[in-house]
Amino acid sequence: MGKEAAGEGILRNELAPEEFAALSAKEKKRARRWYLPDLPEKLAGPVVDNHTHIWVPAGAAQAGHSDATLTPPRGRMLPNEEAAAMEAAGVCHAITCACEVPDLLPTVAVAEADPAHFSAALAIHPNEAARHRGITATGPDGLAQELAAHHALSLEEAIDRVAQAARSKAVVAIGETGLDYYRTSEEGRAAQIEAFRAHLALARELDLPVQIHDREAHADCVEVLRRDGAPSRVVFHAFSGDAALAELCNREGWYGSFGGQITYPANDELRAAFHAFDSALILAETDAPYLTPVPWRGHPNAPYVMAWTVRFGAELRELAEAQWCAQLLENTRAVYGELGAA
């Protein structure tokens, strides 16, 4: 792999690829938490990462700072660096999601500053909804729930911040919103449902697609969508359902967005769902910095890394890479319209 393909001069890595390769197994295990994957071979056609989380400066006070004055944490990149890596990999655009109040305006600023490469999706995350109600009970995952300064805003005030920021032309979706019964306690479910319904109403009002976070809550997500009336375009981000949910989505015309988890060996049920989806209802995403695909699982994720997920999907559908890229781009345009240079 040449220097350009490995990412030298583009990726924000502390080690050169050959230095990482020379590490012992134990050293690699420690380093992979912050070592960005090498750049893949460029895809045969342009694709869009329809759900990611680009690093932005924390809090609106820093939103106006230039890239040169900011330092992202290890394993993350500045937006202009993300854009360069995306171009090298064939990922022509990314929809970056802000789902906490401090990130709303900085995320919009990133998308407004580089509309060729980035658009924005905004919402209050389901787990954040409970915190805005002051609920800190431990959920099934066993992790402690803590409140930050921005949780002093009521849930209504937080969603109003979303509604105000979503008026920007850079915002192309409401999300991620939905239900998460894994991380939030039963006490927090009412707040999640309330927030979900408010976001669905906002998406309908603005005629924007909704990106749904559905974790161990498939039936309730579907019930709320049907009861309240789904927006005209619905995307289940990081799809985690089975073939039955995929078939339901086919009937409803809802989209399933698949990330790196489809490449994990144990996820046979998810691959069955992928096969069950109509080709015209499948999207691709990273959910970066999470869900990094094989062969880089355990490393930080980024939009350019989606190339591995796209190639894996083409193999599963038994399609030529260029044909699958064209299908994904067509599907993306059907949901979001024209995005930047996509």
mmCIF file of C-alpha atoms in Angstrom:
data_model
loop_
_atom_site.group_PDB
_atom_site.id
_atom_site.type_symbol
_atom_site.label_atom_id
_atom_site.label_comp_id
_atom_site.label_asym_id
_atom_site.label_seq_id
_atom_site.Cartn_x
_atom_site.Cartn_y
_atom_site.Cartn_z
ATOM 1 C CA MET A 1 0.000 0.000 0.000
ATOM 2 C CA GLY A 2 1.461 3.360 -1.056
ATOM 3 C CA LYS A 3 1.827 6.360 1.203
ATOM 4 C CA GLU A 4 -1.205 8.100 -0.275
ATOM 5 C CA ALA A 5 -3.362 4.981 0.028
ATOM 6 C CA ALA A 6 -2.256 4.435 3.615
ATOM 7 C CA GLY A 7 -3.271 7.978 4.474
ATOM 8 C CA GLU A 8 0.128 9.541 5.084
ATOM 9 C CA GLY A 9 -0.266 13.316 4.841
ATOM 10 C CA ILE A 10 -4.069 13.122 5.175
ATOM 11 C CA LEU A 11 -4.911 11.225 8.334
ATOM 12 C CA ARG A 12 -4.238 12.610 11.801
ATOM 13 C CA ASN A 13 -2.257 9.634 13.118
ATOM 14 C CA GLU A 14 0.659 9.764 15.542
ATOM 15 C CA LEU A 15 2.259 6.724 13.916
ATOM 16 C CA ALA A 16 3.056 6.071 10.280
ATOM 17 C CA PRO A 17 1.395 2.912 8.890
ATOM 18 C CA GLU A 18 4.693 1.011 8.934
ATOM 19 C CA GLU A 19 5.257 2.043 12.561
ATOM 20 C CA PHE A 20 1.833 0.764 13.559
ATOM 21 C CA ALA A 21 2.432 -2.469 11.660
ATOM 22 C CA ALA A 22 5.692 -2.983 13.579
ATOM 23 C CA LEU A 23 3.999 -2.821 16.990
ATOM 24 C CA SER A 24 3.609 -5.941 19.070
ATOM 25 C CA ALA A 25 0.128 -7.453 19.380
ATOM 26 C CA LYS A 26 -0.232 -5.990 22.877
ATOM 27 C CA GLU A 27 0.879 -2.542 21.710
ATOM 28 C CA LYS A 28 -1.494 -2.655 18.739
ATOM 29 C CA LYS A 29 -4.402 -3.481 21.009
ATOM 30 C CA ARG A 30 -3.725 -0.333 23.035
ATOM 31 C CA ALA A 31 -2.995 1.874 20.023
ATOM 32 C CA ARG A 32 -5.993 0.849 17.953
ATOM 33 C CA ARG A 33 -8.280 2.896 20.202
ATOM 34 C CA TRP A 34 -6.864 6.039 18.597
ATOM 35 C CA TYR A 35 -5.121 4.828 15.411
ATOM 36 C CA LEU A 36 -7.264 5.765 12.401
ATOM 37 C CA PRO A 37 -7.702 3.082 9.714
ATOM 38 C CA ASP A 38 -5.581 3.361 6.604
ATOM 39 C CA LEU A 39 -7.259 4.932 3.594
ATOM 40 C CA PRO A 40 -9.029 2.303 1.483
ATOM 41 C CA GLU A 41 -8.836 2.025 -2.260
ATOM 42 C CA LYS A 42 -11.206 4.575 -3.775
ATOM 43 C CA LEU A 43 -14.702 3.248 -4.410
ATOM 44 C CA ALA A 44 -15.867 2.650 -7.976
ATOM 45 C CA GLY A 45 -18.557 5.311 -7.591
ATOM 46 C CA PRO A 46 -19.498 8.156 -5.220
ATOM 47 C CA VAL A 47 -21.514 7.380 -2.086
ATOM 48 C CA VAL A 48 -22.875 9.376 0.860
ATOM 49 C CA ASP A 49 -22.398 8.603 4.548
ATOM 50 C CA ASN A 50 -25.950 9.332 5.613
ATOM 51 C CA HIS A 51 -25.245 9.309 9.369
ATOM 52 C CA THR A 52 -22.013 10.221 11.119
ATOM 53 C CA HIS A 53 -20.748 12.409 13.950
ATOM 54 C CA ILE A 54 -18.015 14.779 12.747
ATOM 55 C CA TRP A 55 -15.960 16.184 15.596
ATOM 56 C CA VAL A 56 -16.971 19.742 16.436
ATOM 57 C CA PRO A 57 -15.705 22.080 19.147
ATOM 58 C CA ALA A 58 -17.720 21.624 22.319
ATOM 59 C CA GLY A 59 -20.102 24.509 22.853
ATOM 60 C CA ALA A 60 -21.253 27.346 20.652
ATOM 61 C CA ALA A 61 -18.602 29.702 22.107
ATOM 62 C CA GLN A 62 -15.916 27.949 20.035
ATOM 63 C CA ALA A 63 -17.975 27.485 16.893
ATOM 64 C CA GLY A 64 -16.406 30.457 15.146
ATOM 65 C CA HIS A 65 -12.795 29.428 15.695
ATOM 66 C CA SER A 66 -10.723 28.470 12.662
ATOM 67 C CA ASP A 67 -9.623 24.865 12.201
ATOM 68 C CA ALA A 68 -6.017 25.826 12.909
ATOM 69 C CA THR A 69 -6.839 26.913 16.468
ATOM 70 C CA LEU A 70 -8.563 23.658 17.432
ATOM 71 C CA THR A 71 -7.173 20.274 18.378
ATOM 72 C CA PRO A 72 -9.481 17.251 18.193
ATOM 73 C CA PRO A 73 -8.984 14.340 20.571
ATOM 74 C CA ARG A 74 -6.908 11.327 19.549
ATOM 75 C CA GLY A 75 -8.557 9.291 16.855
ATOM 76 C CA ARG A 76 -10.584 12.231 15.528
ATOM 77 C CA MET A 77 -10.002 14.730 12.731
ATOM 78 C CA LEU A 78 -10.877 18.297 11.855
ATOM 79 C CA PRO A 79 -13.685 18.723 9.321
ATOM 80 C CA ASN A 80 -11.304 19.721 6.505
ATOM 81 C CA GLU A 81 -9.227 16.609 7.212
ATOM 82 C CA GLU A 82 -12.360 14.462 7.172
ATOM 83 C CA ALA A 83 -13.275 15.972 3.799
ATOM 84 C CA ALA A 84 -9.857 15.203 2.304
ATOM 85 C CA ALA A 85 -10.008 11.582 3.477
ATOM 86 C CA MET A 86 -13.556 11.235 2.166
ATOM 87 C CA GLU A 87 -12.533 12.430 -1.287
ATOM 88 C CA ALA A 88 -9.641 9.969 -1.353
ATOM 89 C CA ALA A 89 -11.999 7.083 -0.497
ATOM 90 C CA GLY A 90 -14.891 8.016 -2.802
ATOM 91 C CA VAL A 91 -17.268 9.166 -0.059
ATOM 92 C CA CYS A 92 -18.465 12.386 -1.614
ATOM 93 C CA HIS A 93 -20.655 13.722 1.211
ATOM 94 C CA ALA A 94 -21.602 13.050 4.830
ATOM 95 C CA ILE A 95 -24.603 13.968 6.953
ATOM 96 C CA THR A 96 -23.236 14.774 10.377
ATOM 97 C CA CYS A 97 -25.566 14.416 13.330
ATOM 98 C CA ALA A 98 -25.754 16.541 16.475
ATOM 99 C CA CYS A 99 -27.961 15.112 19.193
ATOM 100 C CA GLU A 100 -26.944 17.121 22.268
ATOM 101 C CA VAL A 101 -27.649 20.809 22.796
ATOM 102 C CA PRO A 102 -23.985 21.970 22.940
ATOM 103 C CA ASP A 103 -23.290 20.406 19.523
ATOM 104 C CA LEU A 104 -26.288 21.787 17.616
ATOM 105 C CA LEU A 105 -24.942 25.142 16.437
ATOM 106 C CA PRO A 106 -21.315 23.990 15.944
ATOM 107 C CA THR A 107 -22.564 21.152 13.725
ATOM 108 C CA VAL A 108 -24.686 23.514 11.658
ATOM 109 C CA ALA A 109 -21.628 25.778 11.360
ATOM 110 C CA VAL A 110 -19.536 22.897 9.971
ATOM 111 C CA ALA A 111 -22.192 22.099 7.365
ATOM 112 C CA GLU A 112 -22.673 25.744 6.412
ATOM 113 C CA ALA A 113 -18.912 26.252 6.068
ATOM 114 C CA ASP A 114 -18.438 23.284 3.691
ATOM 115 C CA PRO A 115 -21.740 22.430 1.986
ATOM 116 C CA ALA A 116 -19.928 20.460 -0.698
ATOM 117 C CA HIS A 117 -18.906 17.821 1.849
ATOM 118 C CA PHE A 118 -21.275 18.123 4.822
ATOM 119 C CA SER A 119 -24.927 18.495 5.708
ATOM 120 C CA ALA A 120 -26.450 18.349 9.189
ATOM 121 C CA ALA A 121 -29.069 16.312 11.035
ATOM 122 C CA LEU A 122 -30.274 17.608 14.404
ATOM 123 C CA ALA A 123 -32.227 16.214 17.334
ATOM 124 C CA ILE A 124 -32.129 15.478 21.038
ATOM 125 C CA HIS A 125 -30.919 11.903 21.439
ATOM 126 C CA PRO A 126 -33.368 9.558 23.198
ATOM 127 C CA ASN A 127 -30.960 9.082 26.101
ATOM 128 C CA GLU A 128 -30.547 12.844 26.352
ATOM 129 C CA ALA A 129 -34.333 13.257 26.540
ATOM 130 C CA ALA A 130 -34.442 11.448 29.875
ATOM 131 C CA ARG A 131 -31.603 13.592 31.240
ATOM 132 C CA HIS A 132 -33.465 16.770 30.272
ATOM 133 C CA ARG A 133 -36.212 15.466 32.543
ATOM 134 C CA GLY A 134 -33.647 15.036 35.335
ATOM 135 C CA ILE A 135 -33.848 11.229 35.221
ATOM 136 C CA THR A 136 -30.591 9.536 36.152
ATOM 137 C CA ALA A 137 -31.736 6.022 37.068
ATOM 138 C CA THR A 138 -29.369 3.332 35.790
ATOM 139 C CA GLY A 139 -30.564 1.501 32.676
ATOM 140 C CA PRO A 140 -30.127 -2.133 31.638
ATOM 141 C CA ASP A 141 -26.581 -1.437 30.449
ATOM 142 C CA GLY A 142 -25.538 -0.723 34.053
ATOM 143 C CA LEU A 143 -23.842 2.597 33.262
ATOM 144 C CA ALA A 144 -24.320 5.526 35.606
ATOM 145 C CA GLN A 145 -26.317 8.426 34.177
ATOM 146 C CA GLU A 146 -24.933 11.864 34.974
ATOM 147 C CA LEU A 147 -26.260 15.324 34.294
ATOM 148 C CA ALA A 148 -24.271 18.080 32.570
ATOM 149 C CA ALA A 149 -24.848 21.826 32.635
ATOM 150 C CA HIS A 150 -26.972 21.812 29.467
ATOM 151 C CA HIS A 151 -29.422 19.363 31.056
ATOM 152 C CA ALA A 152 -30.714 22.290 33.124
ATOM 153 C CA LEU A 153 -32.785 23.070 30.024
ATOM 154 C CA SER A 154 -36.182 21.432 30.080
ATOM 155 C CA LEU A 155 -36.922 18.860 27.387
ATOM 156 C CA GLU A 156 -39.230 21.364 25.715
ATOM 157 C CA GLU A 157 -36.497 24.021 25.710
ATOM 158 C CA ALA A 158 -33.948 21.574 24.291
ATOM 159 C CA ILE A 159 -36.260 20.531 21.450
ATOM 160 C CA ASP A 160 -36.999 24.193 20.762
ATOM 161 C CA ARG A 161 -33.232 24.704 20.271
ATOM 162 C CA VAL A 162 -33.370 21.935 17.670
ATOM 163 C CA ALA A 163 -36.346 23.552 15.947
ATOM 164 C CA GLN A 164 -34.585 26.905 15.749
ATOM 165 C CA ALA A 165 -31.309 25.484 14.431
ATOM 166 C CA ALA A 166 -33.108 23.233 11.923
ATOM 167 C CA ARG A 167 -34.237 26.276 9.929
ATOM 168 C CA SER A 168 -30.768 26.423 8.379
ATOM 169 C CA LYS A 169 -30.584 25.229 4.777
ATOM 170 C CA ALA A 170 -27.645 23.077 5.855
ATOM 171 C CA VAL A 171 -29.983 20.862 7.899
ATOM 172 C CA VAL A 172 -31.378 18.003 5.808
ATOM 173 C CA ALA A 173 -32.853 15.708 8.479
ATOM 174 C CA ILE A 174 -34.258 15.534 11.993
ATOM 175 C CA GLY A 175 -32.392 12.918 13.979
ATOM 176 C CA GLU A 176 -31.313 10.928 15.622
ATOM 177 C CA THR A 177 -34.500 10.524 17.587
ATOM 178 C CA GLY A 178 -36.413 7.466 18.705
ATOM 179 C CA LEU A 179 -36.291 4.993 21.576
ATOM 180 C CA ASP A 180 -33.438 3.298 23.419
ATOM 181 C CA TYR A 181 -34.482 0.684 25.947
ATOM 182 C CA TYR A 182 -30.935 -0.550 26.487
ATOM 183 C CA ARG A 183 -29.265 2.541 27.905
ATOM 184 C CA THR A 184 -32.161 4.364 29.546
ATOM 185 C CA SER A 185 -34.150 3.081 32.503
ATOM 186 C CA GLU A 186 -37.876 2.388 32.445
ATOM 187 C CA GLU A 187 -38.327 5.683 34.282
ATOM 188 C CA GLY A 188 -36.915 7.477 31.252
ATOM 189 C CA ARG A 189 -39.120 5.856 28.624
ATOM 190 C CA ALA A 190 -41.935 8.387 28.866
ATOM 191 C CA ALA A 191 -39.496 11.227 28.197
ATOM 192 C CA GLN A 192 -38.087 9.355 25.198
ATOM 193 C CA ILE A 193 -41.534 8.793 23.718
ATOM 194 C CA GLU A 194 -42.463 12.437 24.312
ATOM 195 C CA ALA A 195 -39.286 13.604 22.570
ATOM 196 C CA PHE A 196 -39.752 11.137 19.715
ATOM 197 C CA ARG A 197 -43.267 12.405 19.044
ATOM 198 C CA ALA A 198 -42.108 16.044 19.155
ATOM 199 C CA HIS A 199 -39.319 15.335 16.662
ATOM 200 C CA LEU A 200 -41.696 13.518 14.324
ATOM 201 C CA ALA A 201 -43.993 16.555 14.406
ATOM 202 C CA LEU A 202 -41.032 18.823 13.655
ATOM 203 C CA ALA A 203 -39.937 16.648 10.725
ATOM 204 C CA ARG A 204 -43.463 16.764 9.299
ATOM 205 C CA GLU A 205 -43.639 20.535 9.804
ATOM 206 C CA LEU A 206 -40.332 21.140 8.027
ATOM 207 C CA ASP A 207 -40.861 18.339 5.482
ATOM 208 C CA LEU A 208 -37.556 16.748 6.454
ATOM 209 C CA PRO A 209 -36.632 13.078 6.725
ATOM 210 C CA VAL A 210 -36.351 11.603 10.208
ATOM 211 C CA GLN A 211 -33.400 9.467 11.289
ATOM 212 C CA ILE A 212 -34.507 6.990 13.937
ATOM 213 C CA HIS A 213 -32.427 5.588 16.773
ATOM 214 C CA ASP A 214 -34.027 2.246 17.632
ATOM 215 C CA ARG A 215 -32.273 0.130 20.245
ATOM 216 C CA GLU A 216 -34.204 -2.836 21.621
ATOM 217 C CA ALA A 217 -37.420 -0.905 21.022
ATOM 218 C CA HIS A 218 -38.571 -2.022 17.560
ATOM 219 C CA ALA A 219 -42.254 -2.560 18.322
ATOM 220 C CA ASP A 220 -42.672 0.715 20.216
ATOM 221 C CA CYS A 221 -40.867 2.718 17.509
ATOM 222 C CA VAL A 222 -43.205 1.315 14.881
ATOM 223 C CA GLU A 223 -46.244 1.958 17.096
ATOM 224 C CA VAL A 224 -45.332 5.633 17.602
ATOM 225 C CA LEU A 225 -44.682 6.106 13.884
ATOM 226 C CA ARG A 226 -48.045 4.608 12.980
ATOM 227 C CA ARG A 227 -49.985 6.333 15.748
ATOM 228 C CA ASP A 228 -48.598 9.819 15.181
ATOM 229 C CA GLY A 229 -48.115 9.594 11.427
ATOM 230 C CA ALA A 230 -44.655 9.074 9.989
ATOM 231 C CA PRO A 231 -42.929 11.836 8.044
ATOM 232 C CA SER A 232 -42.767 11.233 4.301
ATOM 233 C CA ARG A 233 -39.227 9.817 4.579
ATOM 234 C CA VAL A 234 -38.173 7.577 7.472
ATOM 235 C CA VAL A 235 -34.680 6.145 8.004
ATOM 236 C CA PHE A 236 -33.862 3.550 10.649
ATOM 237 C CA HIS A 237 -30.271 4.541 11.312
ATOM 238 C CA ALA A 238 -27.787 1.795 12.264
ATOM 239 C CA PHE A 239 -30.537 -0.698 11.519
ATOM 240 C CA SER A 240 -30.618 -3.352 14.225
ATOM 241 C CA GLY A 241 -33.811 -5.251 13.494
ATOM 242 C CA ASP A 242 -34.460 -8.650 11.957
ATOM 243 C CA ALA A 243 -35.836 -9.733 8.592
ATOM 244 C CA ALA A 244 -39.401 -9.258 9.852
ATOM 245 C CA LEU A 245 -38.756 -5.589 10.626
ATOM 246 C CA ALA A 246 -37.040 -5.196 7.256
ATOM 247 C CA GLU A 247 -40.112 -6.610 5.508
ATOM 248 C CA LEU A 248 -42.334 -4.228 7.498
ATOM 249 C CA CYS A 249 -40.131 -1.350 6.353
ATOM 250 C CA ASN A 250 -40.515 -2.527 2.765
ATOM 251 C CA ARG A 251 -44.294 -2.356 3.096
ATOM 252 C CA GLU A 252 -44.177 1.102 4.672
ATOM 253 C CA GLY A 253 -41.506 2.488 2.343
ATOM 254 C CA TRP A 254 -39.115 3.112 5.241
ATOM 255 C CA TYR A 255 -35.355 2.964 4.765
ATOM 256 C CA GLY A 256 -32.763 0.871 6.583
ATOM 257 C CA SER A 257 -29.309 2.379 6.994
ATOM 258 C CA PHE A 258 -26.519 -0.127 7.596
ATOM 259 C CA GLY A 259 -23.152 0.544 9.193
ATOM 260 C CA GLY A 260 -20.038 -1.409 10.008
ATOM 261 C CA GLN A 261 -21.826 -3.852 12.290
ATOM 262 C CA ILE A 262 -23.059 -5.700 9.210
ATOM 263 C CA THR A 263 -19.462 -6.874 8.709
ATOM 264 C CA TYR A 264 -19.176 -8.458 12.179
ATOM 265 C CA PRO A 265 -19.037 -12.269 11.973
ATOM 266 C CA ALA A 266 -21.689 -12.870 14.663
ATOM 267 C CA ASN A 267 -24.348 -10.680 13.004
ATOM 268 C CA ASP A 268 -26.036 -13.274 10.794
ATOM 269 C CA GLU A 269 -29.492 -11.996 11.749
ATOM 270 C CA LEU A 270 -28.570 -8.465 10.666
ATOM 271 C CA ARG A 271 -27.279 -9.746 7.331
ATOM 272 C CA ALA A 272 -30.567 -11.620 6.887
ATOM 273 C CA ALA A 273 -32.368 -8.299 7.409
ATOM 274 C CA PHE A 274 -30.062 -6.652 4.864
ATOM 275 C CA HIS A 275 -31.010 -9.313 2.312
ATOM 276 C CA ALA A 276 -34.713 -8.886 3.136
ATOM 277 C CA PHE A 277 -34.694 -5.160 2.347
ATOM 278 C CA ASP A 278 -35.640 -3.927 -1.098
ATOM 279 C CA SER A 279 -32.486 -2.617 -2.754
ATOM 280 C CA ALA A 280 -34.142 0.775 -3.214
ATOM 281 C CA LEU A 281 -34.607 1.161 0.559
ATOM 282 C CA ILE A 282 -31.021 0.600 1.735
ATOM 283 C CA LEU A 283 -28.640 3.364 2.798
ATOM 284 C CA ALA A 284 -25.063 3.262 4.093
ATOM 285 C CA GLU A 285 -23.557 5.008 7.093
ATOM 286 C CA THR A 286 -20.707 4.955 9.583
ATOM 287 C CA ASP A 287 -22.197 6.322 12.830
ATOM 288 C CA ALA A 288 -18.585 7.388 13.340
ATOM 289 C CA PRO A 289 -16.672 7.306 15.556
ATOM 290 C CA TYR A 290 -18.562 4.100 16.432
ATOM 291 C CA LEU A 291 -19.272 0.809 14.601
ATOM 292 C CA THR A 292 -16.013 0.598 12.666
ATOM 293 C CA PRO A 293 -16.216 -2.175 10.057
ATOM 294 C CA VAL A 294 -13.997 -5.214 9.732
ATOM 295 C CA PRO A 295 -10.999 -5.280 9.177
ATOM 296 C CA TRP A 296 -10.613 -2.180 11.387
ATOM 297 C CA ARG A 297 -13.051 -3.055 14.164
ATOM 298 C CA GLY A 298 -11.808 -1.579 17.452
ATOM 299 C CA HIS A 299 -10.278 1.468 15.738
ATOM 300 C CA PRO A 300 -11.966 4.883 15.495
ATOM 301 C CA ASN A 301 -14.468 5.157 12.671
ATOM 302 C CA ALA A 302 -14.760 8.017 10.167
ATOM 303 C CA PRO A 303 -16.768 8.670 6.991
ATOM 304 C CA TYR A 304 -13.963 7.549 4.671
ATOM 305 C CA VAL A 305 -13.943 4.141 6.396
ATOM 306 C CA MET A 306 -17.431 3.496 4.999
ATOM 307 C CA ALA A 307 -15.750 2.167 1.857
ATOM 308 C CA TRP A 308 -15.256 -1.191 3.593
ATOM 309 C CA THR A 309 -18.949 -1.369 4.530
ATOM 310 C CA VAL A 310 -20.037 -0.471 1.000
ATOM 311 C CA ARG A 311 -17.805 -3.146 -0.549
ATOM 312 C CA PHE A 312 -19.084 -5.718 1.927
ATOM 313 C CA GLY A 313 -22.671 -4.799 1.032
ATOM 314 C CA ALA A 314 -21.956 -5.161 -2.691
ATOM 315 C CA GLU A 315 -20.615 -8.661 -2.058
ATOM 316 C CA LEU A 316 -23.692 -9.598 -0.006
ATOM 317 C CA ARG A 317 -26.018 -8.381 -2.765
ATOM 318 C CA GLU A 318 -23.800 -10.075 -5.381
ATOM 319 C CA LEU A 319 -23.498 -6.848 -7.348
ATOM 320 C CA ALA A 320 -20.593 -5.091 -8.999
ATOM 321 C CA GLU A 321 -19.162 -2.400 -6.766
ATOM 322 C CA ALA A 322 -20.005 0.398 -9.206
ATOM 323 C CA GLN A 323 -23.601 -0.830 -9.491
ATOM 324 C CA TRP A 324 -24.057 -0.937 -5.713
ATOM 325 C CA CYS A 325 -22.528 2.527 -5.286
ATOM 326 C CA ALA A 326 -24.940 3.874 -7.904
ATOM 327 C CA GLN A 327 -27.894 2.239 -6.122
ATOM 328 C CA LEU A 328 -26.882 3.716 -2.758
ATOM 329 C CA LEU A 329 -26.468 7.178 -4.267
ATOM 330 C CA GLU A 330 -29.872 6.963 -5.948
ATOM 331 C CA ASN A 331 -31.466 5.904 -2.654
ATOM 332 C CA THR A 332 -29.743 8.711 -0.763
ATOM 333 C CA ARG A 333 -31.026 11.303 -3.231
ATOM 334 C CA ALA A 334 -34.545 9.909 -2.890
ATOM 335 C CA VAL A 335 -34.413 10.646 0.848
ATOM 336 C CA TYR A 336 -32.404 13.859 1.093
ATOM 337 C CA GLY A 337 -32.368 15.344 -2.405
ATOM 338 C CA GLU A 338 -29.142 16.624 -3.936
ATOM 339 C CA LEU A 339 -26.334 16.919 -1.406
ATOM 340 C CA GLY A 340 -23.275 18.998 -2.204
ATOM 341 C CA ALA A 341 -21.479 17.404 -5.128
ATOM 342 C CA ALA A 342 -23.271 14.053 -4.659
#
